[in-house]
XYZ file of C-alpha atoms in Angstrom:
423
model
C 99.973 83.336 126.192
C 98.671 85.960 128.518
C 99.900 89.988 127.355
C 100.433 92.538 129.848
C 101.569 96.187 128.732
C 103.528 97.806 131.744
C 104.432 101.691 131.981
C 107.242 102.888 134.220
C 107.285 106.735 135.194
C 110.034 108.799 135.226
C 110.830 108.147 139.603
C 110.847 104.184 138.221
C 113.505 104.804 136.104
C 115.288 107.637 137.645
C 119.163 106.655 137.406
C 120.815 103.248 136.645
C 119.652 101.608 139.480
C 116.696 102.079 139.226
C 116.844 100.698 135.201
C 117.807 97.160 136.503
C 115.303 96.851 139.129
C 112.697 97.580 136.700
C 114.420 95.140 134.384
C 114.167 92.361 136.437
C 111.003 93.037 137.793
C 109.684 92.993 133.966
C 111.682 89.873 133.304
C 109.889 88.247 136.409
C 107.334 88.552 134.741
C 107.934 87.192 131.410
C 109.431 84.406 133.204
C 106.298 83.901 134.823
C 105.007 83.098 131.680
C 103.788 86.661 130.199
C 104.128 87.934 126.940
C 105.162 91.515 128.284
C 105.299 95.048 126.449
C 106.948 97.878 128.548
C 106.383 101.691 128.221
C 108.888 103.961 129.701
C 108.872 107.522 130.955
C 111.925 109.629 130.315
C 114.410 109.815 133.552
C 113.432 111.027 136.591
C 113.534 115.423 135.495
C 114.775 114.977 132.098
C 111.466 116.354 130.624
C 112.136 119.367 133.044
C 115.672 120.047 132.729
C 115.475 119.607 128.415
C 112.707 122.358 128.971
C 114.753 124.546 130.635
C 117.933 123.654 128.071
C 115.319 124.804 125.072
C 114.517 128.004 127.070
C 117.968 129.129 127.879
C 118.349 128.839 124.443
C 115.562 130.393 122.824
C 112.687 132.185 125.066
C 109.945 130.673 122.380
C 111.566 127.774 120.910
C 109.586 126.367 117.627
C 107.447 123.587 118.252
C 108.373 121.354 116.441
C 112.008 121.183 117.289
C 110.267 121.454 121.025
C 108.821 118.290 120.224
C 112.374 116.829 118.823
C 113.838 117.456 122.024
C 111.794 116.550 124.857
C 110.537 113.168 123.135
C 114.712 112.174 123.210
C 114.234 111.994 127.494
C 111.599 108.243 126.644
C 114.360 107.617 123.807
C 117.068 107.372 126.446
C 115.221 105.716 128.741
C 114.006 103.088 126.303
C 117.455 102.064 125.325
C 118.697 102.014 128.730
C 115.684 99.660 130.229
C 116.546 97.374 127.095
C 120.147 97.038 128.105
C 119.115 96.045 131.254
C 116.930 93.373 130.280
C 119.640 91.961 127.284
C 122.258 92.258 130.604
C 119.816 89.683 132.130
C 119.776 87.163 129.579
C 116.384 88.020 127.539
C 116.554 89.340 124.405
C 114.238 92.940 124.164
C 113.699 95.155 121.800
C 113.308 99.065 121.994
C 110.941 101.148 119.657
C 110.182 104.565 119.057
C 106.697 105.835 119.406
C 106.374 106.046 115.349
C 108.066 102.784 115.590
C 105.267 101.153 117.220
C 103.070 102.966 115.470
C 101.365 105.870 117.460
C 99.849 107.934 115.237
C 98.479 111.260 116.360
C 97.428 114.575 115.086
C 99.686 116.923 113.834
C 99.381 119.503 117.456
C 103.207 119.809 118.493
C 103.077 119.843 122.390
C 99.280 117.851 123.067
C 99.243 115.943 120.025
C 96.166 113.313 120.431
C 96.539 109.581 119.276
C 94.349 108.406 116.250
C 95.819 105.317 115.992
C 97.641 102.402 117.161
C 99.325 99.940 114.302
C 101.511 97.742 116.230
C 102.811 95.163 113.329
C 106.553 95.958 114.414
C 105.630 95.341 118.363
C 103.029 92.021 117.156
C 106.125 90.428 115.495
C 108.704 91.360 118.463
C 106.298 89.644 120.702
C 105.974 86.968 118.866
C 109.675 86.054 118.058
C 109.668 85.921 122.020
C 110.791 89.588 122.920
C 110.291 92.128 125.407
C 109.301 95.266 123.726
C 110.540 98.588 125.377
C 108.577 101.615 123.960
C 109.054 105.311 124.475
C 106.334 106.582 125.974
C 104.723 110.988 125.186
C 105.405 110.479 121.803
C 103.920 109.602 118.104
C 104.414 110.614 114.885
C 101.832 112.923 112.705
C 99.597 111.294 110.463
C 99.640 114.588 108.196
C 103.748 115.824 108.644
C 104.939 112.945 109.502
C 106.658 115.124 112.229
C 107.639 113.885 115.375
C 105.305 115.072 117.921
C 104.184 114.707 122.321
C 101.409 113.707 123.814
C 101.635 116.311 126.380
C 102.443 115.747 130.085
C 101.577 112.654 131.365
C 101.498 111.074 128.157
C 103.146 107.936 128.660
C 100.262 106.553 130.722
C 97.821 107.544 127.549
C 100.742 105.218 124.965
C 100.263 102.331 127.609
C 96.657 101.873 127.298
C 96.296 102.602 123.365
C 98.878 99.946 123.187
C 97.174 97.395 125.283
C 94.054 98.543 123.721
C 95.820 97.540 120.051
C 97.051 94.630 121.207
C 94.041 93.425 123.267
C 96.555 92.977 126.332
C 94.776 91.307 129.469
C 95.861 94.236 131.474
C 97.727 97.530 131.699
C 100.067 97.976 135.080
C 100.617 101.433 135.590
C 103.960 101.832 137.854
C 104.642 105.091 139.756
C 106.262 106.269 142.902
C 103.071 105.264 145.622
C 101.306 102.292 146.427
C 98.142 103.035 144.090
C 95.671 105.534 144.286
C 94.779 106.819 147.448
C 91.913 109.050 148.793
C 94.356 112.235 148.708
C 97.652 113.117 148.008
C 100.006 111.724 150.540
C 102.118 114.588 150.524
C 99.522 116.710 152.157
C 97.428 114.449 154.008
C 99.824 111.427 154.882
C 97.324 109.611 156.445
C 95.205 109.318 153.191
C 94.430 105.298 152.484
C 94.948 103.378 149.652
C 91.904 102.413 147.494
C 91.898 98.791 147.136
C 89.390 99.195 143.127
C 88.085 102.740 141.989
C 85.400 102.606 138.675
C 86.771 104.075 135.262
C 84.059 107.020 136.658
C 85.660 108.136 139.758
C 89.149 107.576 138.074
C 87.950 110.111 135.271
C 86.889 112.756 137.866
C 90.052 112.266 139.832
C 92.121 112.516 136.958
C 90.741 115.482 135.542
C 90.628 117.527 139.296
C 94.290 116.933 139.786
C 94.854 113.566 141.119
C 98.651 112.825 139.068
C 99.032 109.420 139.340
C 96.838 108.516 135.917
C 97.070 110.817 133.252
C 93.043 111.823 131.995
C 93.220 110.376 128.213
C 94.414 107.503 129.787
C 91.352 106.748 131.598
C 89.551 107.530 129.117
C 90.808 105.106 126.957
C 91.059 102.582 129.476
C 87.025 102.898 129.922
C 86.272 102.673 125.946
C 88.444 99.737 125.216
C 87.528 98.193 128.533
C 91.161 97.492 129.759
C 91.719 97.166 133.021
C 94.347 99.517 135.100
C 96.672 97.762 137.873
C 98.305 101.272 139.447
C 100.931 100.012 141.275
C 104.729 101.033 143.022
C 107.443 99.936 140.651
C 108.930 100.181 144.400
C 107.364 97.842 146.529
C 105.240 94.637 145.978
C 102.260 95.915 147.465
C 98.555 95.243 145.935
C 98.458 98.739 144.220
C 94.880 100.283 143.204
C 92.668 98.428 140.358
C 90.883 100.354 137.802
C 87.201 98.936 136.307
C 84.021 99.494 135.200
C 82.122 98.632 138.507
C 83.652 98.600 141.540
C 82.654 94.869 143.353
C 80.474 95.557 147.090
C 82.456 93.500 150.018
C 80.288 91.146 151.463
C 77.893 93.182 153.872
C 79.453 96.506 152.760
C 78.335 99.281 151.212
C 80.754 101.453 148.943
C 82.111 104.715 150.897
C 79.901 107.989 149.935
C 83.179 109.274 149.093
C 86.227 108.148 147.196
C 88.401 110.871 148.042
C 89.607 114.506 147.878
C 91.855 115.647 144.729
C 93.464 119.226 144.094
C 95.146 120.739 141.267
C 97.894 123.412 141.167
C 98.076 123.882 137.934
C 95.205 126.191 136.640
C 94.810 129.650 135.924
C 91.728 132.222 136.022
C 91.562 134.565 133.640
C 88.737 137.366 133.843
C 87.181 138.481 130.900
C 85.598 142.259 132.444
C 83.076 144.180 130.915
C 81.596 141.601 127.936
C 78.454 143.073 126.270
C 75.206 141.536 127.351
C 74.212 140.678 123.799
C 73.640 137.489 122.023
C 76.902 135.613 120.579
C 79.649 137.420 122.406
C 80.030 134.473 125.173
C 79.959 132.108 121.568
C 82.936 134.429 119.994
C 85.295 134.289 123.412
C 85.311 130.536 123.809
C 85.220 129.810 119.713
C 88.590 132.216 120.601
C 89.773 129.445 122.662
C 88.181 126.732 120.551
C 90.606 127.729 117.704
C 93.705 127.774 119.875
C 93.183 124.292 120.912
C 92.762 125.189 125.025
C 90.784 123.537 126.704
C 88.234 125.345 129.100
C 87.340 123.927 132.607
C 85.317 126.065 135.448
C 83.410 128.982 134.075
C 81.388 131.390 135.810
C 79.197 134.534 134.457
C 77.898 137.661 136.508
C 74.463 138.724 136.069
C 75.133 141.260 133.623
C 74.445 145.178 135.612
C 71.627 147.207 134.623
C 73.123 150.047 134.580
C 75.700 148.927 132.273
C 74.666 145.863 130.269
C 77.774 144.031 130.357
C 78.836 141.298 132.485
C 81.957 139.886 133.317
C 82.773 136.203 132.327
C 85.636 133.937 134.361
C 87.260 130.909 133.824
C 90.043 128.474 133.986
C 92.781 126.897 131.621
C 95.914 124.672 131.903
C 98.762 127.154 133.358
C 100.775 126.249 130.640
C 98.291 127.928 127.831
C 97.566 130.575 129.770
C 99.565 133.190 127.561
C 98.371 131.511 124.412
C 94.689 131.745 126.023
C 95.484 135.665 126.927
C 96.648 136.058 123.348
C 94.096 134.428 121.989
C 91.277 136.800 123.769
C 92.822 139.818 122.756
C 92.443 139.227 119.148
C 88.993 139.208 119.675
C 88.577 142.206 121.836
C 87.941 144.702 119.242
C 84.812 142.397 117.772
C 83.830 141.387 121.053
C 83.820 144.844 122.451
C 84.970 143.609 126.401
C 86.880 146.197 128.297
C 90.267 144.266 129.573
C 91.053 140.845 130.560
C 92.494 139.917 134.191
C 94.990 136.598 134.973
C 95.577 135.330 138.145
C 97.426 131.940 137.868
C 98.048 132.259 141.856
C 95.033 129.701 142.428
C 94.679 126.375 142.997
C 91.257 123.474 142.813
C 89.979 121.311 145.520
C 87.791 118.912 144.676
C 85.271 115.689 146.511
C 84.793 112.972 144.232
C 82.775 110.041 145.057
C 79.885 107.733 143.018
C 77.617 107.608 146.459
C 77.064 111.637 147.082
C 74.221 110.680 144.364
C 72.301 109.004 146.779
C 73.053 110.722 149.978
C 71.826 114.506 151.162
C 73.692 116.856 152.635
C 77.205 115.872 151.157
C 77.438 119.204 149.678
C 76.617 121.082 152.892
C 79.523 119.247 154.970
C 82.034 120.258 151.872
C 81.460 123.677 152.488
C 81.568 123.267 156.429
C 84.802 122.207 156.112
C 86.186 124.049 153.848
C 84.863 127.453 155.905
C 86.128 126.049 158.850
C 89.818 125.858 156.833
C 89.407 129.700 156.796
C 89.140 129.259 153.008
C 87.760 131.786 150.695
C 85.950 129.951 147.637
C 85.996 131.922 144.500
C 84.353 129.667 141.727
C 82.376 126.671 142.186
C 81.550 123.592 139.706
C 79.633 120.425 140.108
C 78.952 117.204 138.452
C 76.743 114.260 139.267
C 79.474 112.689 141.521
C 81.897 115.616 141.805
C 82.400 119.301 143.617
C 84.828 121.689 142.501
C 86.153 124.734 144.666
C 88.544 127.224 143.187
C 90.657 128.671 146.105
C 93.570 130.466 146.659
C 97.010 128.761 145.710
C 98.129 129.093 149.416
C 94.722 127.894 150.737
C 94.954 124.162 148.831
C 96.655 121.852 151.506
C 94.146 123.212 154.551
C 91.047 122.590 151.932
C 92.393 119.220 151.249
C 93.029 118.353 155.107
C 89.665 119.850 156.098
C 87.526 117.676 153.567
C 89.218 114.729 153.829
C 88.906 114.758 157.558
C 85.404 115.756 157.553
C 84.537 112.198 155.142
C 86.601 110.371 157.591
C 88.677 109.399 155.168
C 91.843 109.218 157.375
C 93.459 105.618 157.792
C 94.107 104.632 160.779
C 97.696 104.131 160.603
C 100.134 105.531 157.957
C 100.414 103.212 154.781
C 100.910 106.103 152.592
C 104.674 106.343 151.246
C 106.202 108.322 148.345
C 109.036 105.966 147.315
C 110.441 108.341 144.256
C 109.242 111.803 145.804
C 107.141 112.673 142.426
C 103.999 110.738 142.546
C 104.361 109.516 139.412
């Protein structure tokens, strides 16, 4: 019998409602004849509004009893989606990340997965159940602590579990239609893409586009499981994920697959670094150490009069005071003269597999996104991406502007945000 692993973000399961109509659309398909293991989000905000609970509490709360709290939102949810399935005559069963056997790292807050032992889920399944598993969460193989997988998480426990369980395919259900060549919220005339490779996915992920979580992608493409993104909302075709996207008959793949952005970067400004050998090693082994991850960088040519240059780049928002902390330990060896943060910036970026092949894609870009009145402060390429960093309140034009230069506009509205998140 045919397995299918299914996640449900947090707009899918938002209130009670919205718990049975993902229950029966997950017993529709067991009854279609699927063996079917579900991975659940926690309730629509939940992760937010626990946040805020820890914080009103205690303005640096520990991290591991961070980690106890906000993994209890997929707990909920979990139970919940189970009821809803018993309620409807099948008998499911709801597990625990640790449960189901996602072990990680021991990094409270971005733990990563090392392993997948599913025994517990392989014998659920085969006593005929529906297995319900929180998603963001694992257990340490070190501390046996409790720990998250980071935002976006859940997507990341879908695949390792279909991966584990050599599924046929992992459905990824969200809020819109599949994934589309921009955000709808900002350009509502984007179109949905009908198959995107594991390539463009990866670049799209990791310049902003929410509706698949990076690691996820990642994993998908090296265990070779395909993605079905699709609205736990409508019965529309959704977006698949592969290796190769198939030519239509007579039809060449678009240049460009479409434009991302990403709100939530910072730039931090290291001024006045020594133009000596090693001192560009020390700052990022800084960073190394902390565990934060490093995107866009950009150095000055160092001044003559001087010799020092200054050095920017960009990190997750949410490590941007560990990154800040992190530097200044390091100023006194490094010898730099003060550091600068500006997390009011945002990145645009074009993503598409055929700007390879085709001159001048770079040129129109930057057309368009001078004709937005945009100032561009960094740039950063890769063989079938562009990166801009702009201002925060300069994004949505950017976006507009590029996408309407690639004529990537669809010619009617089929863009809809069911749940409001995107995920």
């Amino acid at each position: 019998m045919a397995l299918i692993v299914q996640k449900y973000g947090g707009s899918s399961v938002a209130d009670a409602e919205a718990i049975k109509r993902v229950a029966q659309r997950i017993v529709a398909q067991k009854k279609a004849g699927y063996d079917v293991v579900v991975v659940v989000s926690a309730m629509g905000d939940t992760t937010d509004e626990l946040l805020d609970l820890a914080e009103q509490v205690s303005p640096m709360p520990p991290a591991r009893e961070l980690d106890m709290l906000v993994t209890a939102g997929e707990r909920m949810s979990m139970a919940l989606v189970a009821m809803a399935i018993e309620n409807l005559g099948f008998e499911a069963r709801s597990f625990t990340g640790s449960q189901a056997g996602v072990i990680t790292t021991s990094l409270h807050g971005n733990a990563k997965i090392i392993d997948v032992t599913p025994g517990r889920i392989q014998e659920a399944v085969g006593e005929g159940a529906i297995c319900i598993v929180a998603g963001f969460q694992g257990v340490s193989q070190d501390t046996k602590d409790i720990t998250s997988l980071g935002r976006g998480g859940s997507d990341t426990t879908a695949v390792a579990l279909a991966a584990a369980l050599e599924a046929d395919a992992c459905e990824i259900y969200s809020d819109v239609d599949g994934v589309f060549t921009a955000d709808p919220r900002i350009v509502p005339s984007a179109q949905r893409i009908p198959q995107i490779s594991y390539e463009e996915m990866l670049e799209m992920a990791a310049s902003g586009t929410k509706i698949l979580h990076l690691r996820c992608v990642e994993y998908a493409r090296q265990y070779n499981i395909p993605l079905h993104v699709r609205s736990s909302f409508s019965q529309k075709p959704g977006t698949w994920v592969v290796p190769e996207v198939e030519e239509s008959e007579g039809m060449e793949q678009p240049i460009i697959s479409g434009v991302s952005h990403d709100r939530s970067e910072a730039k931090i400004t290291v001024v006045g670094v020594p133009d000596k050998v090693g001192e560009a090693a020390t700052i990022f082994r800084a960073l190394a150490d902390a565990e934060i991850n490093i995107d866009m960088i950009v150095q000055n040519v160092s001044a003559v009069s001087t010799s020092r240059t200054d050095i920017s780049f960009t990190v997750p928002k949410d490590f941007g005071k560990e990154a800040v902390a992190a530097l200044k330990k390091v100023q006194d060896k490094v010898g730099f003269e003060s550091l600068r943060y500006d997390d009011k910036i945002g990145k645009v970026s074009l993503i598409g597999a055929g700007m390879r092949s085709y001159p001048g894609v770079t040129a129109r870009f930057f057309d368009a996104i001078a004709g937005s009145s945009t100032n561009v402060e960094m740039i950063s390429t890769s063989e079938i991406r562009i990166s801009v960093i702009v201002e925060e309140d300069q994004i949505d034009a950017a976006v507009r502007a590029a996408h309407s230069e690639f004529q990537l506009d669809a010619d009617q509205v089929e863009a809809v945000v069911y749940g409001g998140t995107g995920r």
